[in-house]
mmCIF file of C-alpha atoms in Angstrom:
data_model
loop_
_atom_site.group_PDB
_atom_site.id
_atom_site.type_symbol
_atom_site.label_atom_id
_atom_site.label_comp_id
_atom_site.label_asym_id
_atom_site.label_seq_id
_atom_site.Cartn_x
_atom_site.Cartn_y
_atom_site.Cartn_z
ATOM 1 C CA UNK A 1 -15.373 24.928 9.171
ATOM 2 C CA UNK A 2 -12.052 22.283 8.648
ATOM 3 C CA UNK A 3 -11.461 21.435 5.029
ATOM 4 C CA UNK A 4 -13.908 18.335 4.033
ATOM 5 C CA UNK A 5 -13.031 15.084 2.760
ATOM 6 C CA UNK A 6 -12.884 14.577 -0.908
ATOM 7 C CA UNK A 7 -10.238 11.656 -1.201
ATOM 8 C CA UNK A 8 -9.009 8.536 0.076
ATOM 9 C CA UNK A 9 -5.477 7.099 -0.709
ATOM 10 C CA UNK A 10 -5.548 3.296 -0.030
ATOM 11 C CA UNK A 11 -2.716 1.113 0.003
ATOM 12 C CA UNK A 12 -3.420 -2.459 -2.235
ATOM 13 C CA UNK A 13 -1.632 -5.623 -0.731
ATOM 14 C CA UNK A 14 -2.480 -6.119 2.940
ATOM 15 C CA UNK A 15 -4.907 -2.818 2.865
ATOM 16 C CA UNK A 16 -8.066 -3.162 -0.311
ATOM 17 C CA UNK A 17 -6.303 -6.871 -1.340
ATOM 18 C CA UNK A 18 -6.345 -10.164 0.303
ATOM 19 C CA UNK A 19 -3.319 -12.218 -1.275
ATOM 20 C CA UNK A 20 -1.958 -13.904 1.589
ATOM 21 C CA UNK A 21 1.242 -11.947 1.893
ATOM 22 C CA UNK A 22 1.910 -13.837 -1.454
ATOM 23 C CA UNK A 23 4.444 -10.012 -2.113
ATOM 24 C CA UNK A 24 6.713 -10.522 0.822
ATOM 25 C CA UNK A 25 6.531 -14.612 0.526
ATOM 26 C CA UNK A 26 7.628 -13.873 -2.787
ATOM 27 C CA UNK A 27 10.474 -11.197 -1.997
ATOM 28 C CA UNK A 28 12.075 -13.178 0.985
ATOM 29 C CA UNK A 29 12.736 -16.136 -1.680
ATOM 30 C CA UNK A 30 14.181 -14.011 -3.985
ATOM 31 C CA UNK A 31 16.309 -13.121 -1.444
ATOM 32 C CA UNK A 32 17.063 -16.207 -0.009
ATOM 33 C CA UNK A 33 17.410 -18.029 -2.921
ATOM 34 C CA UNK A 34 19.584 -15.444 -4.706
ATOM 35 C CA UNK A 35 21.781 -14.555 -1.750
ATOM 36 C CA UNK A 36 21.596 -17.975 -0.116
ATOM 37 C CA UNK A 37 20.288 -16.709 2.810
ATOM 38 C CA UNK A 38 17.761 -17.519 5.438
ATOM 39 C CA UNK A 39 15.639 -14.843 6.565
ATOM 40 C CA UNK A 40 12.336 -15.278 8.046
ATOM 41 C CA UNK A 41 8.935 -14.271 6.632
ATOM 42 C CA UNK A 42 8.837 -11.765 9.579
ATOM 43 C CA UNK A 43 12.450 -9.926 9.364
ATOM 44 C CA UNK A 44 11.096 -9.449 5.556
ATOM 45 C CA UNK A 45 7.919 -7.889 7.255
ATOM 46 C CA UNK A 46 9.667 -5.524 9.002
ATOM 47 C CA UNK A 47 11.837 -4.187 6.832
ATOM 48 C CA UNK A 48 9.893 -3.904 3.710
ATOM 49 C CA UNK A 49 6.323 -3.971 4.034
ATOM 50 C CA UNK A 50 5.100 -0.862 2.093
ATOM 51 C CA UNK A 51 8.025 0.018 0.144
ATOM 52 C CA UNK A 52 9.130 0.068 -3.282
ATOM 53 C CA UNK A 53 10.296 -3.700 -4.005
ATOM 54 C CA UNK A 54 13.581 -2.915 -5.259
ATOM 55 C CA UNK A 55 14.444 -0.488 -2.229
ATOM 56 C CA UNK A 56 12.439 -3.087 -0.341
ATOM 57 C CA UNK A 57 15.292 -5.501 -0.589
ATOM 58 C CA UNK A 58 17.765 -3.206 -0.446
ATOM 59 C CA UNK A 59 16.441 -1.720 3.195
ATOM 60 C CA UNK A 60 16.064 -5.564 4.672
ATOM 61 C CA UNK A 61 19.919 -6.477 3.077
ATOM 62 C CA UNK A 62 21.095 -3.632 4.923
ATOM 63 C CA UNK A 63 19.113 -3.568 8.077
ATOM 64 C CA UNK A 64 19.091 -7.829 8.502
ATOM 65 C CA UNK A 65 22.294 -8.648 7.310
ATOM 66 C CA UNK A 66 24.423 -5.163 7.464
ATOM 67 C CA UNK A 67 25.073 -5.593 3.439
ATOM 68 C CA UNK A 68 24.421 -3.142 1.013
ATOM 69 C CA UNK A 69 25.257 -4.708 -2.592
ATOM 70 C CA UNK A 70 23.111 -2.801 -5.698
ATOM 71 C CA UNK A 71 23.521 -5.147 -7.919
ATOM 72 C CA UNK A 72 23.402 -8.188 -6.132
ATOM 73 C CA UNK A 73 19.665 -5.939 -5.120
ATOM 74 C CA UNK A 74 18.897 -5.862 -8.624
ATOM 75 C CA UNK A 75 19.603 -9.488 -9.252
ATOM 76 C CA UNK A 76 16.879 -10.273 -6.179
ATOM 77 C CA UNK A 77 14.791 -7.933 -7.462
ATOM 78 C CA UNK A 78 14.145 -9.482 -11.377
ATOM 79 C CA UNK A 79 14.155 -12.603 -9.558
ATOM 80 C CA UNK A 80 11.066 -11.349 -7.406
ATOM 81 C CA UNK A 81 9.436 -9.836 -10.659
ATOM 82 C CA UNK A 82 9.562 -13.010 -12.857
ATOM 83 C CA UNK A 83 7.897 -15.018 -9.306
ATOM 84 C CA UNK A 84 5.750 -12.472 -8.468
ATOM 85 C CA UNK A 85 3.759 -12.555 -12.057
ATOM 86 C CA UNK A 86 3.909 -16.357 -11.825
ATOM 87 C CA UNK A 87 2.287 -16.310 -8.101
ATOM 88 C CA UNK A 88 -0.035 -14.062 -9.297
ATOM 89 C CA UNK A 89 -1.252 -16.023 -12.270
ATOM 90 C CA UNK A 90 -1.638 -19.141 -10.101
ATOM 91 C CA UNK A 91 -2.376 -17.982 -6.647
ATOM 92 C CA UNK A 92 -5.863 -16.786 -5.356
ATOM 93 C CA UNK A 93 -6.605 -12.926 -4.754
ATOM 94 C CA UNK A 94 -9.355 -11.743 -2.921
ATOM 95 C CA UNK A 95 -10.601 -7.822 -2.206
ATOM 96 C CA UNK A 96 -10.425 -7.543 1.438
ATOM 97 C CA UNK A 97 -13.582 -7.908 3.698
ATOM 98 C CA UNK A 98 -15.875 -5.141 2.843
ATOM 99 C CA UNK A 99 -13.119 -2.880 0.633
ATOM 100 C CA UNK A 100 -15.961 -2.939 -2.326
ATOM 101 C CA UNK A 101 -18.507 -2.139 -0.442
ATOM 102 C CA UNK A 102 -16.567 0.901 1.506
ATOM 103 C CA UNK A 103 -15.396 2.248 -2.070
ATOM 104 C CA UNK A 104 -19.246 2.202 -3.259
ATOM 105 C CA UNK A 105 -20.371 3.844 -0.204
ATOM 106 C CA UNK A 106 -17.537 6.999 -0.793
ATOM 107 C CA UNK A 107 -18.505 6.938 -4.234
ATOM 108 C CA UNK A 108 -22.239 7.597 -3.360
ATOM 109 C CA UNK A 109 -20.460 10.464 -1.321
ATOM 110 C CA UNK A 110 -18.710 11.911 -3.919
ATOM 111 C CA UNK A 111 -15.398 10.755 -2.086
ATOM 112 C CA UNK A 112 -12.086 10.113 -4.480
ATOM 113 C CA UNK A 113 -10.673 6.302 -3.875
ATOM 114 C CA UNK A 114 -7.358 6.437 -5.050
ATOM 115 C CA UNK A 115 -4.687 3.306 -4.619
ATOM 116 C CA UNK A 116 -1.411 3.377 -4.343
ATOM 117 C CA UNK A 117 1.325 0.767 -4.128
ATOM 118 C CA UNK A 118 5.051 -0.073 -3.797
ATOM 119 C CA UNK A 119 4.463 -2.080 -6.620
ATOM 120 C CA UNK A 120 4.957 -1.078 -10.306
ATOM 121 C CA UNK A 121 2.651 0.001 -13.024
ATOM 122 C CA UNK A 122 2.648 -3.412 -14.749
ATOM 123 C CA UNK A 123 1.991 -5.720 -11.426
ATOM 124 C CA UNK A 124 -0.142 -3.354 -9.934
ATOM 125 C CA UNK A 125 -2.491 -3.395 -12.994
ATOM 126 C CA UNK A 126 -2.133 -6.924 -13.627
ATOM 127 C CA UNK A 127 -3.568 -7.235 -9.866
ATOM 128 C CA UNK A 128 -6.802 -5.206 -10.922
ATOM 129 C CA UNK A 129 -7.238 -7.359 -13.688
ATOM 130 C CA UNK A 130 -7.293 -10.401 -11.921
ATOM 131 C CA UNK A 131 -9.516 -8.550 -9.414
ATOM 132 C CA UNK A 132 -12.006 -7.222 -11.471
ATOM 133 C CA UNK A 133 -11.613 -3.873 -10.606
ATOM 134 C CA UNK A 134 -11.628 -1.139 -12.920
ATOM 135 C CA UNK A 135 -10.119 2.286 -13.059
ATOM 136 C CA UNK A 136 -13.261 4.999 -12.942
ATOM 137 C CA UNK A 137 -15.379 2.123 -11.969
ATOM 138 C CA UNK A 138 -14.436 1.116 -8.998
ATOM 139 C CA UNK A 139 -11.869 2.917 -7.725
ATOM 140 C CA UNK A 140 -11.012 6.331 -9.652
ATOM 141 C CA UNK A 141 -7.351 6.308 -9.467
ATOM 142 C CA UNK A 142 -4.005 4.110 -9.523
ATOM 143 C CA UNK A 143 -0.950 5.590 -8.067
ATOM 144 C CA UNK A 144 2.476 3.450 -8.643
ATOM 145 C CA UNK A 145 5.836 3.259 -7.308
ATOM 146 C CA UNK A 146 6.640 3.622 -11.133
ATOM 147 C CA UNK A 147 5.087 6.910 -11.682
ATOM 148 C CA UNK A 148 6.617 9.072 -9.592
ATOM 149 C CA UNK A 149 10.641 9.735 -8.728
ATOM 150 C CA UNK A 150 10.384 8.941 -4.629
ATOM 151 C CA UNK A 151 8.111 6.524 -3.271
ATOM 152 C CA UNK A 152 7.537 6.039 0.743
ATOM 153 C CA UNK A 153 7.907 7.479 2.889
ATOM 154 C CA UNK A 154 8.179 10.303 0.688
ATOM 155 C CA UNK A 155 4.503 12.153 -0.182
ATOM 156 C CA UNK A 156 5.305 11.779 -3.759
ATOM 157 C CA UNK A 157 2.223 9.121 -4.729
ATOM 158 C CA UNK A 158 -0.056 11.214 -2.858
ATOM 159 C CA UNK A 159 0.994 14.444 -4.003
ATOM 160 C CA UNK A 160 0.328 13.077 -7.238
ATOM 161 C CA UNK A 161 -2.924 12.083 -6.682
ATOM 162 C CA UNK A 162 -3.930 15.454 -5.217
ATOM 163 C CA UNK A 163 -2.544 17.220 -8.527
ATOM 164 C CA UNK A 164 -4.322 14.977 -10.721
ATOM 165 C CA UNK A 165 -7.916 15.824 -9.385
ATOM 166 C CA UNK A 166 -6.980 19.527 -8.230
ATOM 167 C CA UNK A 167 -6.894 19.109 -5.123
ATOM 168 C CA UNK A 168 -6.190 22.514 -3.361
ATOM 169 C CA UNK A 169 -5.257 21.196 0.332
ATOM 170 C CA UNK A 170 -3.818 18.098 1.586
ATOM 171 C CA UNK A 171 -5.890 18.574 4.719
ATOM 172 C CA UNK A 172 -9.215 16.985 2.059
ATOM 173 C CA UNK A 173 -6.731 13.857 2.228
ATOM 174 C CA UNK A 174 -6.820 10.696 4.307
ATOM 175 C CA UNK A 175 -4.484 7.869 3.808
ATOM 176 C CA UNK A 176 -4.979 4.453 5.436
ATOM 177 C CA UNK A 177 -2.449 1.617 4.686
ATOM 178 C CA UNK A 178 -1.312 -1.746 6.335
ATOM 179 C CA UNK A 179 2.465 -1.017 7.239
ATOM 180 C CA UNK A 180 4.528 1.783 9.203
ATOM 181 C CA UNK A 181 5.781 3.266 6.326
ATOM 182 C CA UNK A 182 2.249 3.882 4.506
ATOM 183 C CA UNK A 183 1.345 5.733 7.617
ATOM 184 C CA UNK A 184 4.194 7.950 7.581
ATOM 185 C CA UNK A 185 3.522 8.802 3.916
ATOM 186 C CA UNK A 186 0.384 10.207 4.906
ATOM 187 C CA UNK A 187 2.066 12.426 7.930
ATOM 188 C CA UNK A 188 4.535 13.469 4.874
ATOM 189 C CA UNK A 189 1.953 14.409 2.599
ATOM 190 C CA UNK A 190 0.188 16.525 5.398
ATOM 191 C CA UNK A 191 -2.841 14.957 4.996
ATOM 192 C CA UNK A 192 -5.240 15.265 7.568
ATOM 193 C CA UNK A 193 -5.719 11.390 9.001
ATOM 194 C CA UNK A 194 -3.276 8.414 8.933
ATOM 195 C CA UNK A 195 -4.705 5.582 9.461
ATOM 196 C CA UNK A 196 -3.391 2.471 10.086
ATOM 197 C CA UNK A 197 -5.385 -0.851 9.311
ATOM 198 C CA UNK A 198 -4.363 -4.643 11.104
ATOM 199 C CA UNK A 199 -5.225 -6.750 7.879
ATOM 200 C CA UNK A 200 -1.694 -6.469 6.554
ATOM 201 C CA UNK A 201 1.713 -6.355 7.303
ATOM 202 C CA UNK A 202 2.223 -4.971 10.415
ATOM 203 C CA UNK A 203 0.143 -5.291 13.863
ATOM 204 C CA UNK A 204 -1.435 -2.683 16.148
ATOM 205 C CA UNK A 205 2.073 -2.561 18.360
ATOM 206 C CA UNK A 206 3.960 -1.308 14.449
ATOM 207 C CA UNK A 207 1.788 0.361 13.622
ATOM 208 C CA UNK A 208 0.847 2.636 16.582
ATOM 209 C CA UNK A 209 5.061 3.137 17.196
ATOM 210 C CA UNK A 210 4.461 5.912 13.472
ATOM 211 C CA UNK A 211 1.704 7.543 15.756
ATOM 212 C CA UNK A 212 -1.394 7.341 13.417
ATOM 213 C CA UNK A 213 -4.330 8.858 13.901
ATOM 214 C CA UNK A 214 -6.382 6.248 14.196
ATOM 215 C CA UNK A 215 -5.664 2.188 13.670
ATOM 216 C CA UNK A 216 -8.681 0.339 12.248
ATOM 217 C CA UNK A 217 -9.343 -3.591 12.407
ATOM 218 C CA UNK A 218 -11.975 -3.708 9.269
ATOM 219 C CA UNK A 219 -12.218 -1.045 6.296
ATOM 220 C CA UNK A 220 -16.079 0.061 7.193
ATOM 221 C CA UNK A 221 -14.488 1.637 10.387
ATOM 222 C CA UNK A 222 -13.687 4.605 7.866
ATOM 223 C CA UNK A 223 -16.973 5.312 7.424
ATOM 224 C CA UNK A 224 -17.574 6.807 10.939
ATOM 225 C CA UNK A 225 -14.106 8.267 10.922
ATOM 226 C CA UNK A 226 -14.526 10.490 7.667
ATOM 227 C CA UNK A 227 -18.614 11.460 9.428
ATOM 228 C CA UNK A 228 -16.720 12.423 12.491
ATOM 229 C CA UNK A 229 -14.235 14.928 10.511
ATOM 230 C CA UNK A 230 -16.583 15.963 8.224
ATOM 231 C CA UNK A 231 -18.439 18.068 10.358
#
């Protein structure tokens, strides 16, 4: 018998949250407004969805404009911090359609829901505040850019995740995210599904050119995925 399921890694923006792409809105003003540029909401899309924010900028500098400038980076990148909690204070955030109802549903199965996000400790914690969601309550673990020393495409979130609950194989893993790069994560971490989900960043076309195992237009999908593999 394969190894069963016992965790899901979600991504947040674009995946479990609803904010309207208010992240990448945010990020291609910083860099516009810092670098006087004019890059579209789209060449942001491309380039960044799913990373860290400060490589983030630094991968769609270098792959939009051919410039690679650290500290003109950095300067974008407190720019996008000090918007970003101000957009988040002001703007609405939802859950996605049916992301509380999936994560009660694995719960009742005695599946691990684990996020994990490009974002930092402090934003990505403000954002479950302003959500309502708790840690042990509704989801059972937060994974940040900020905790570990690589973030995507590298495993290192995930790997984390599977240390902290003693996890023994990756192949109990499934990770399901919005953008390229969150799929490839999951390949990295060798965990046994990548799926990719169309609520977010990228569309089916992206998404299916990092080869996922599946690609998933509403959350619930999972639930047939994980009784398929669990057998």
């Amino acid at each position: 018998m394969s190894q069963l399921i016992k965790m899901v890694v979600f991504d947040m923006a674009g995946t479990t949250v609803n904010e309207n792409n208010i992240v990448y809105k945010t990020l291609r003003n910083a860099i516009n407004t810092v670098g006087g540029f004019d890059l579209s909401l789209a060449e942001v899309l491309a380039h960044a969805a799913g990373r860290e924010k400060l490589q983030a900028i630094k991968s769609v500098l270098k792959c939009c404009l051919n410039l690679v400038n650290d500290q003109l980076a950095e300067e974008m990148f407190n720019v996008f911090l000090q918007e970003l909690a101000h957009a988040y204070e002001v703007e609405p955030v939802y859950p996605n359609a049916n992301v509380e109802e999936l994560f009660r549903l694995l719960k009742d199965r005695n599946v691990l829901r684990v996020l994990n996000t490009g974002y930092n400790r402090e934003t990505a914690e403000a954002l479950l505040v302003k959500l309502n969601w708790n840690v042990g309550r509704d989801v059972d673990a937060l994974i940040t850019a900020s905790d570990v020393p690589m973030n995507r495409p590298h495993p290192d979130m995930i790997n984390l995740a599977i240390e902290k609950f003693g996890i023994e194989n990756p192949s109990s893993v499934v990770k399901i995210g919005d953008s390229i790069i969150d799929i490839q994560e999951g390949q990295n971490a060798g965990c046994r599904l990548s799926i990719g989900i169309t609520t977010g960043a990228h569309n089916r076309l992206q998404l299916n050119s990092a080869h996922p195992n599946y690609i998933i237009d509403d959350l619930l999908e999972l639930v047939s995925i994980l009784d398929k593999h669990n057998v």
